[in-house]
CSV table of C-alpha atoms and ligand atoms in Angstrom, one decimal:
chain,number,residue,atom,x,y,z
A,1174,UNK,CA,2.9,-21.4,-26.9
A,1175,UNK,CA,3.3,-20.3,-23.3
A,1176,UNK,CA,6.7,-20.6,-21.7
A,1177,UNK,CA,7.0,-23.3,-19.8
A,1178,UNK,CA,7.2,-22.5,-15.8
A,1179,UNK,CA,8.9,-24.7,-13.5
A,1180,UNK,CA,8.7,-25.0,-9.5
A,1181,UNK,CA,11.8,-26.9,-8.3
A,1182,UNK,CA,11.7,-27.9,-4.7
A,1183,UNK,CA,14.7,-29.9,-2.9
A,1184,UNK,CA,14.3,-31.2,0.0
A,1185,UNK,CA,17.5,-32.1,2.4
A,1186,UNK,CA,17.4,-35.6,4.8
A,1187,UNK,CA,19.9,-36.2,7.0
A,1188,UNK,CA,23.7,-36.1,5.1
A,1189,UNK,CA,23.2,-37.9,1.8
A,1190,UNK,CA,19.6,-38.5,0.8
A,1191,UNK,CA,17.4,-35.5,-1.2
A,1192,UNK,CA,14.1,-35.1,-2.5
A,1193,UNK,CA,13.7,-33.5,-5.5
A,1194,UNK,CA,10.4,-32.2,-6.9
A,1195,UNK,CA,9.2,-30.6,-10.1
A,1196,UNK,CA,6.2,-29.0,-10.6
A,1197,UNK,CA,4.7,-27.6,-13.9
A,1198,UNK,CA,3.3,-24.4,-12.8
A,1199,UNK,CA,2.6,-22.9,-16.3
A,1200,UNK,CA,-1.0,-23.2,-16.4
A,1201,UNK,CA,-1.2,-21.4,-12.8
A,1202,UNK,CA,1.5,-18.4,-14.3
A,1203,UNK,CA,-1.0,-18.1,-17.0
A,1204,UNK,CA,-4.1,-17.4,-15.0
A,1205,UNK,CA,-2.6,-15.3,-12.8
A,1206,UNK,CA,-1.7,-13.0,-16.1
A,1207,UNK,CA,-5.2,-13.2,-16.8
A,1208,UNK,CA,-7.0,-12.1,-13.6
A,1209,UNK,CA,-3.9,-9.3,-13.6
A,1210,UNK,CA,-4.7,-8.1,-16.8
A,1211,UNK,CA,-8.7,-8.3,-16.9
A,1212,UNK,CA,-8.2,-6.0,-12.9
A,1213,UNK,CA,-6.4,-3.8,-15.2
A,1214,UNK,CA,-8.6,-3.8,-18.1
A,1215,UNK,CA,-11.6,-3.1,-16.4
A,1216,UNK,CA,-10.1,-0.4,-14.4
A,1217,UNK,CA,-8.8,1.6,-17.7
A,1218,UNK,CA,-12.3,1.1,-19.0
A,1219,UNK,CA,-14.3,2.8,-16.2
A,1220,UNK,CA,-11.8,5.3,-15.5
A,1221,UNK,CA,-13.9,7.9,-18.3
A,1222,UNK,CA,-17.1,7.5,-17.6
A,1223,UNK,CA,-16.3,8.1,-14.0
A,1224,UNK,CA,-14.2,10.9,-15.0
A,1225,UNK,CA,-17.5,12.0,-16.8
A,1226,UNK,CA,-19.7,11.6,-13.8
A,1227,UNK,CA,-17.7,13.5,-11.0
A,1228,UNK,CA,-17.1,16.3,-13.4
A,1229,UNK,CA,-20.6,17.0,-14.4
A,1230,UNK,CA,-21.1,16.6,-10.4
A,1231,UNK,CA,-18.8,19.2,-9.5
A,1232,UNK,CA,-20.2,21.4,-11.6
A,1233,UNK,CA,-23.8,20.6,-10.9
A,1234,UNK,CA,-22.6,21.3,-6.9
A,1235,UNK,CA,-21.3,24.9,-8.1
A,1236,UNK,CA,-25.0,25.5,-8.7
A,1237,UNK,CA,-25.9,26.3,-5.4
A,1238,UNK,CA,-28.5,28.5,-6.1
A,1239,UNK,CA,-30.4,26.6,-8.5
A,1240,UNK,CA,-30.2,23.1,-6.7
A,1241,UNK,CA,-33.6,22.5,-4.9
A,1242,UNK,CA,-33.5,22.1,-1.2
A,1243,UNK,CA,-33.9,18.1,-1.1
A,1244,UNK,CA,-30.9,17.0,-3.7
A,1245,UNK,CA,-28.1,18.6,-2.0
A,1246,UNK,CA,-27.5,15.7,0.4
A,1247,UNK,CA,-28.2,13.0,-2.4
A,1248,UNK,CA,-25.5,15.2,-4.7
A,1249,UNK,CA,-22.9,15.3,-1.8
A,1250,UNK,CA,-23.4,11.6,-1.6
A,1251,UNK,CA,-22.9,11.3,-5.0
A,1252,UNK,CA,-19.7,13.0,-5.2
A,1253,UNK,CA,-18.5,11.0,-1.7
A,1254,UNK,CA,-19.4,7.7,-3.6
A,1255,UNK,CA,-17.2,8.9,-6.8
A,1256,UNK,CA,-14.9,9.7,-5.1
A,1257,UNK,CA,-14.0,6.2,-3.6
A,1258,UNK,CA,-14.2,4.5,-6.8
A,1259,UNK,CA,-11.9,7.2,-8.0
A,1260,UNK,CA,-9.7,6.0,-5.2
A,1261,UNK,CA,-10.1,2.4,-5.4
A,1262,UNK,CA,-9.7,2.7,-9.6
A,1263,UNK,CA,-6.5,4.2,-8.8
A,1264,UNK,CA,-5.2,1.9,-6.4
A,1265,UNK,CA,-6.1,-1.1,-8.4
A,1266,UNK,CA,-3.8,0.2,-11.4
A,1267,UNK,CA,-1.2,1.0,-9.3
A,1268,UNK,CA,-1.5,-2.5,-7.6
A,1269,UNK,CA,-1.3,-3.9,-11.4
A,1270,UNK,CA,1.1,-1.7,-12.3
A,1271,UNK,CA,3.5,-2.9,-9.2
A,1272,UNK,CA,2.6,-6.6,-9.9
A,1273,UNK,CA,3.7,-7.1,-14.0
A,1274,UNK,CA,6.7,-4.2,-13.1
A,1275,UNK,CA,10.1,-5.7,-12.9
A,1276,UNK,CA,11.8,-5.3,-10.0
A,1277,UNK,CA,14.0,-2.6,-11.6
A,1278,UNK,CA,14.1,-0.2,-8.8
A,1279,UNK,CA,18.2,-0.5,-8.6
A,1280,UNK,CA,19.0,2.5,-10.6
A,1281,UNK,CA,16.8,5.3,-9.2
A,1282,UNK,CA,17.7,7.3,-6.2
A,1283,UNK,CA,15.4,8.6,-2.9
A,1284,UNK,CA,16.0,11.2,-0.5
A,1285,UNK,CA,14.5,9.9,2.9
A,1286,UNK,CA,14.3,13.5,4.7
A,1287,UNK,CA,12.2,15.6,2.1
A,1288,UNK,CA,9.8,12.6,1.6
A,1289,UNK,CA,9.2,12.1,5.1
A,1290,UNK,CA,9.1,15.2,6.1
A,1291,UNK,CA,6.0,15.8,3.1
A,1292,UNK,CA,4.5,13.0,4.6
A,1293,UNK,CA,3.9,14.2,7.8
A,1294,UNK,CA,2.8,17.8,6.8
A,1295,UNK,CA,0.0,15.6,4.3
A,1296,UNK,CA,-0.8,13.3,7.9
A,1297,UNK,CA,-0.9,16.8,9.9
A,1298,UNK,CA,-3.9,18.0,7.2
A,1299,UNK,CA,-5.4,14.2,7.2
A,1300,UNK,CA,-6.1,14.6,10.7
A,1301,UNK,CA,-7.3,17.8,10.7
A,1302,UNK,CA,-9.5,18.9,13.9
A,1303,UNK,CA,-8.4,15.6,15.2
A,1304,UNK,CA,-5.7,16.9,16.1
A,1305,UNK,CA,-3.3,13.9,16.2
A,1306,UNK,CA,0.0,14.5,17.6
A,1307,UNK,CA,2.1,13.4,14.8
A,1308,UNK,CA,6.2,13.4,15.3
A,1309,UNK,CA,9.0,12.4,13.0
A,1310,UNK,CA,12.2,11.3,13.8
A,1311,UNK,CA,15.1,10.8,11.4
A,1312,UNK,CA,18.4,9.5,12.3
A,1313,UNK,CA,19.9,8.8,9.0
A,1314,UNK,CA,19.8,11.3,6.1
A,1315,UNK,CA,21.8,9.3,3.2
A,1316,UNK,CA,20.2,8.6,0.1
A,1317,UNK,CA,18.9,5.4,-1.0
A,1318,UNK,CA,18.1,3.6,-4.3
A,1319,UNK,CA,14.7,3.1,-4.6
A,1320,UNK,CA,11.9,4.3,-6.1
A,1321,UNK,CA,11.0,7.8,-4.8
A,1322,UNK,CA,7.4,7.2,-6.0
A,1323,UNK,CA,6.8,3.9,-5.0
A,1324,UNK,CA,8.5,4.5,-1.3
A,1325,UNK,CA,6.1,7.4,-0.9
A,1326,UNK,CA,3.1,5.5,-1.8
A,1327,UNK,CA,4.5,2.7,0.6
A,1328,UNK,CA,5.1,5.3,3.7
A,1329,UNK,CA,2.4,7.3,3.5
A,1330,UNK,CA,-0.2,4.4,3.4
A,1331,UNK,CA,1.3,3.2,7.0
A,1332,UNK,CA,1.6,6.9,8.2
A,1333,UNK,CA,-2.5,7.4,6.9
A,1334,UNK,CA,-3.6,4.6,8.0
A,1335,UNK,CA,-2.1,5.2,11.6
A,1336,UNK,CA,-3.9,8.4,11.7
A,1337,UNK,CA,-7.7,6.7,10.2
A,1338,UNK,CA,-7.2,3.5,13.0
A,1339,UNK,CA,-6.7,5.7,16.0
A,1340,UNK,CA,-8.7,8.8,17.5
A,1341,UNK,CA,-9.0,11.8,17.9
A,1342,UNK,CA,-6.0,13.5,19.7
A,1343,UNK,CA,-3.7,10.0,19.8
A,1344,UNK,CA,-0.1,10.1,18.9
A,1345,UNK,CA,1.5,8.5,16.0
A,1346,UNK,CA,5.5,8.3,15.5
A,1347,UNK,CA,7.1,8.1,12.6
A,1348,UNK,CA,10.8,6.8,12.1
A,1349,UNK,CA,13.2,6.0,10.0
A,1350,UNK,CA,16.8,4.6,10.9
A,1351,UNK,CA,19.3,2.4,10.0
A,1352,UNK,CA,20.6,-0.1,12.1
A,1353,UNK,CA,23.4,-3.0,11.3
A,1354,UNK,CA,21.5,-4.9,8.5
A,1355,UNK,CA,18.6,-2.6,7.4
A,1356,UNK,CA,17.1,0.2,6.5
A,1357,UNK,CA,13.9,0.8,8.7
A,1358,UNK,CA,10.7,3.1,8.5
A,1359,UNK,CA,8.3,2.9,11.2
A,1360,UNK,CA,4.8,4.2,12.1
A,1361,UNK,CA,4.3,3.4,15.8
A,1362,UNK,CA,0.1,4.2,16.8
A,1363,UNK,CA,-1.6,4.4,19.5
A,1364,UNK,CA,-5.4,3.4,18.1
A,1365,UNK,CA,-7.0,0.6,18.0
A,1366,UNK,CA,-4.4,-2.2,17.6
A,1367,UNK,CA,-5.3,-5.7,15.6
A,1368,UNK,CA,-6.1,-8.8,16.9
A,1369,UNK,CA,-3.8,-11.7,16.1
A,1370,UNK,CA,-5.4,-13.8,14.4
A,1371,UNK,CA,-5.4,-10.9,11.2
A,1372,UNK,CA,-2.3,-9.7,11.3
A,1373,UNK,CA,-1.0,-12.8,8.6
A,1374,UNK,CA,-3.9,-11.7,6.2
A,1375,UNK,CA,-3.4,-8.0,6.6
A,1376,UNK,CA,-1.6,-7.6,2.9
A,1377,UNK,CA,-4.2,-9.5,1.2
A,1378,UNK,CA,-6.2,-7.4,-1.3
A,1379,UNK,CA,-9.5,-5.9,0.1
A,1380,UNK,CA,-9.0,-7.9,3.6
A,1381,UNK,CA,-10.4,-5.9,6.7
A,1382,UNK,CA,-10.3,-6.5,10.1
A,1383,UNK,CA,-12.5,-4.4,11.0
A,1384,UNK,CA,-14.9,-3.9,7.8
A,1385,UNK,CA,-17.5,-1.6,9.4
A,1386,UNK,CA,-14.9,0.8,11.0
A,1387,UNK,CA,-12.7,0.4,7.6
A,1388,UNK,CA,-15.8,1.7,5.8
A,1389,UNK,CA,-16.1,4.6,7.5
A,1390,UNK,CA,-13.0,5.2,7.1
A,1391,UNK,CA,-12.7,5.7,3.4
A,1392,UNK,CA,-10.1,3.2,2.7
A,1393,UNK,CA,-9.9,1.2,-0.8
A,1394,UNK,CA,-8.8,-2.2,1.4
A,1395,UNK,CA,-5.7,-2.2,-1.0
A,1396,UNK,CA,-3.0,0.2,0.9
A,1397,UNK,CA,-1.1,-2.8,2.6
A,1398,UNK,CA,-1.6,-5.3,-0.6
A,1399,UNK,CA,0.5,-1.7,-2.5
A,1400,UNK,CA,2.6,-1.3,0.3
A,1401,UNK,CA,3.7,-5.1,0.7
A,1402,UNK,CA,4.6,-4.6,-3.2
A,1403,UNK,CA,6.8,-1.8,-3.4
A,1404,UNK,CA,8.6,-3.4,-0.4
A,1405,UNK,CA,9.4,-7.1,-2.7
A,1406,UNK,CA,10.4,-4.5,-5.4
A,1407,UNK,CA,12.8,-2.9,-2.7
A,1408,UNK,CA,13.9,-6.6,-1.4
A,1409,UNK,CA,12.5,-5.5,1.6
A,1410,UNK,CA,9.5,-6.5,3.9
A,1411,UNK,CA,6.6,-5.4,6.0
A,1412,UNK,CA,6.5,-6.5,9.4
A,1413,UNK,CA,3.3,-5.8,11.8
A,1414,UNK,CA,3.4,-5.5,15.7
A,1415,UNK,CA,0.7,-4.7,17.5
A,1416,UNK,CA,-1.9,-4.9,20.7
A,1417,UNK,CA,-5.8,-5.2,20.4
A,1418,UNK,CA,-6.5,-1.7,22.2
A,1419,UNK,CA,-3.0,-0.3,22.7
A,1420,UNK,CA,-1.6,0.2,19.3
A,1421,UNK,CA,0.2,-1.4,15.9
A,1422,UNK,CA,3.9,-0.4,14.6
A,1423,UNK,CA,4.3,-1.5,11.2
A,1424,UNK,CA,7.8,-1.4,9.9
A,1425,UNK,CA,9.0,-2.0,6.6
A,1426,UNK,CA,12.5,-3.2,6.0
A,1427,UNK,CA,15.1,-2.2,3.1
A,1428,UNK,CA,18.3,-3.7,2.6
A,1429,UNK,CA,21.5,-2.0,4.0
A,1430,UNK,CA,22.9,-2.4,0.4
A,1431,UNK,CA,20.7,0.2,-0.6
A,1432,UNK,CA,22.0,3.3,1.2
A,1433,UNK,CA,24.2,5.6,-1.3
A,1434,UNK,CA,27.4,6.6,0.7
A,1435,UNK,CA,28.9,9.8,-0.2
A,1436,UNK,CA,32.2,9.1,-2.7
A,1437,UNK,CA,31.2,5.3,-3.4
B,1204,LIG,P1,-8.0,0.0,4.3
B,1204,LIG,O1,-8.3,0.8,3.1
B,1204,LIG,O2,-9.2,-0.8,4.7
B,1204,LIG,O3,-7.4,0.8,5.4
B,1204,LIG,P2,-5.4,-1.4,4.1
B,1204,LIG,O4,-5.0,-2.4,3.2
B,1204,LIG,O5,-4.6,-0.1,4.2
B,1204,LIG,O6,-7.0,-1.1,3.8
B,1204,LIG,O7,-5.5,-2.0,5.6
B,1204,LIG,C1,-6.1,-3.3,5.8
B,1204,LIG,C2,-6.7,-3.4,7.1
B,1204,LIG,O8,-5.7,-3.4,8.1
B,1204,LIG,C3,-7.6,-2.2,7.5
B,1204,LIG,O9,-8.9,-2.4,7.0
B,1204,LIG,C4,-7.6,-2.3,9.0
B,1204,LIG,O10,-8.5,-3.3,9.5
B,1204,LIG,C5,-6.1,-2.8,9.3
B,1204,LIG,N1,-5.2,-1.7,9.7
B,1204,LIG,C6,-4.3,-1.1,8.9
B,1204,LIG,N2,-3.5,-0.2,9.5
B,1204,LIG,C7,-4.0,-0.2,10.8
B,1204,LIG,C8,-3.6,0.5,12.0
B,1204,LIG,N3,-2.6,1.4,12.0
B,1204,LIG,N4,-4.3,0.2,13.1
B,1204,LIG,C9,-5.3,-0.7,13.1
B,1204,LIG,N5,-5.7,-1.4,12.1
B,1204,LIG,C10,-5.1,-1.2,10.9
């Protein structure tokens, strides 16, 4: 038998009078679990035979000299196309992953200035000829519990997607802080900001904005989905500011709690 799940909601009027509601939400828990583990499932499953595929590619592309003129371009496609499902495969185990985890993230520690600083040397080689001018600013070096893996999946989607969303030779800041109730990482852009009326469906799985220019992009349409994750697990948020042609800052948002003074 299922354990039973109950949704309690109280509702408050005026000094004395309440209204109390209880909803079995079992049967909704159990589907959830469902659709979480057949993503999963599936994903496991065509991991090898992908696997398969792109290595006998790769190896097929060493060939050079044997390849006839006309396949090269369908092979590079090939590989291209692989290579997104290899992407979007691992995204959607980390995203199951992240969902059935427990929010046990309390115990492990993270250094902010190594992480960050990774991050920006990885954004520097994203960009490339680009040539985006990428900066970091740090004004808080503790250490914080959280999970160093998750936060860096977290950061550097923001700090990648900043680079895809704006061109050639634009800036994009990156900072972290503390102020007097949280921890907070930035990435401040200056590409092609959202309009409005996405920003509240941003973190949904596989939701674009802009689905042609996501495309080209080479994104799985998962990195905020992850990213608004790893931030419940942190007791954190996301929170997404920006201007249709201007720019975006996203900023997540951590806890002060979390920051590991020296000698405490
Ligand atoms: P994708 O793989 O498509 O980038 P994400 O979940 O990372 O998926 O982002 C969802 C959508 O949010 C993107 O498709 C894009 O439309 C929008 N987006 C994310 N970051 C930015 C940004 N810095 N500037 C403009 N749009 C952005």
């Amino acid at each position: 038998r299922p354990q039973l799940r109950l949704q309690i909601q109280i509702n408050l009027f005026g000094e004395d009078d309440r209204l109390i509601t209880i909803k079995d939400v079992t049967r909704i828990h159990q589907l959830e679990k469902m659709r979480r583990d057949f993503v999963s499932n599936v994903s496991h499953e065509m991991r090898t035979p992908l696997t398969v595929i792109s290595g006998y590619l790769e190896t097929l592309s060493e060939q050079t000299e044997s390849i006839p003129p006309g396949w090269q371009r369908p092979l590079a496609t090939m590989q291209h196309q692989a290579n997104r499902m290899e992407a979007l495969i691992t995204d959607l185990l980390l995203l199951s992953r992240l969902e059935t985890s427990e929010r046990r993230t309390g115990d492990a520690v993270c250094y902010p200035e190594p992480l960050l600083r990774q991050i920006q040397q990885d954004a520097i080689a994203l960009s490339g000829d680009q040539q985006h001018r990428i900066t970091l600013s740090i004004d808080d070096s503790h250490a914080i519990q959280g999970d160093e893996n998750q936060l860096r999946s977290a950061f550097s989607n923001l700090v990648f997607n900043a680079v895809k969303y704006t061109p050639a030779g634009g800036t994009v800041q990156i900072r972290y802080g503390v102020d007097d109730d949280a921890i907070r990482f930035s990435v401040t852009d200056n590409g092609s900001g959202i309009d409005p009326e996405h920003i509240p469906r941003l973190t949904e799985r596989f939701y674009r904005a802009d689905p042609s220019r996501s495309k080209e992009t080479g994104g799985t349409g998962l990195g905020l989905a992850i990213v608004k994750h790893i931030l419940y697990n942190h007791d954190g948020h996301l929170s997404i500011d920006s201007t249709p042609g201007q720019g975006s800052t996203f900023t997540c948002s951590v806890p002060i709690e979390r920051i590991i003074r020296e000698g405490a």
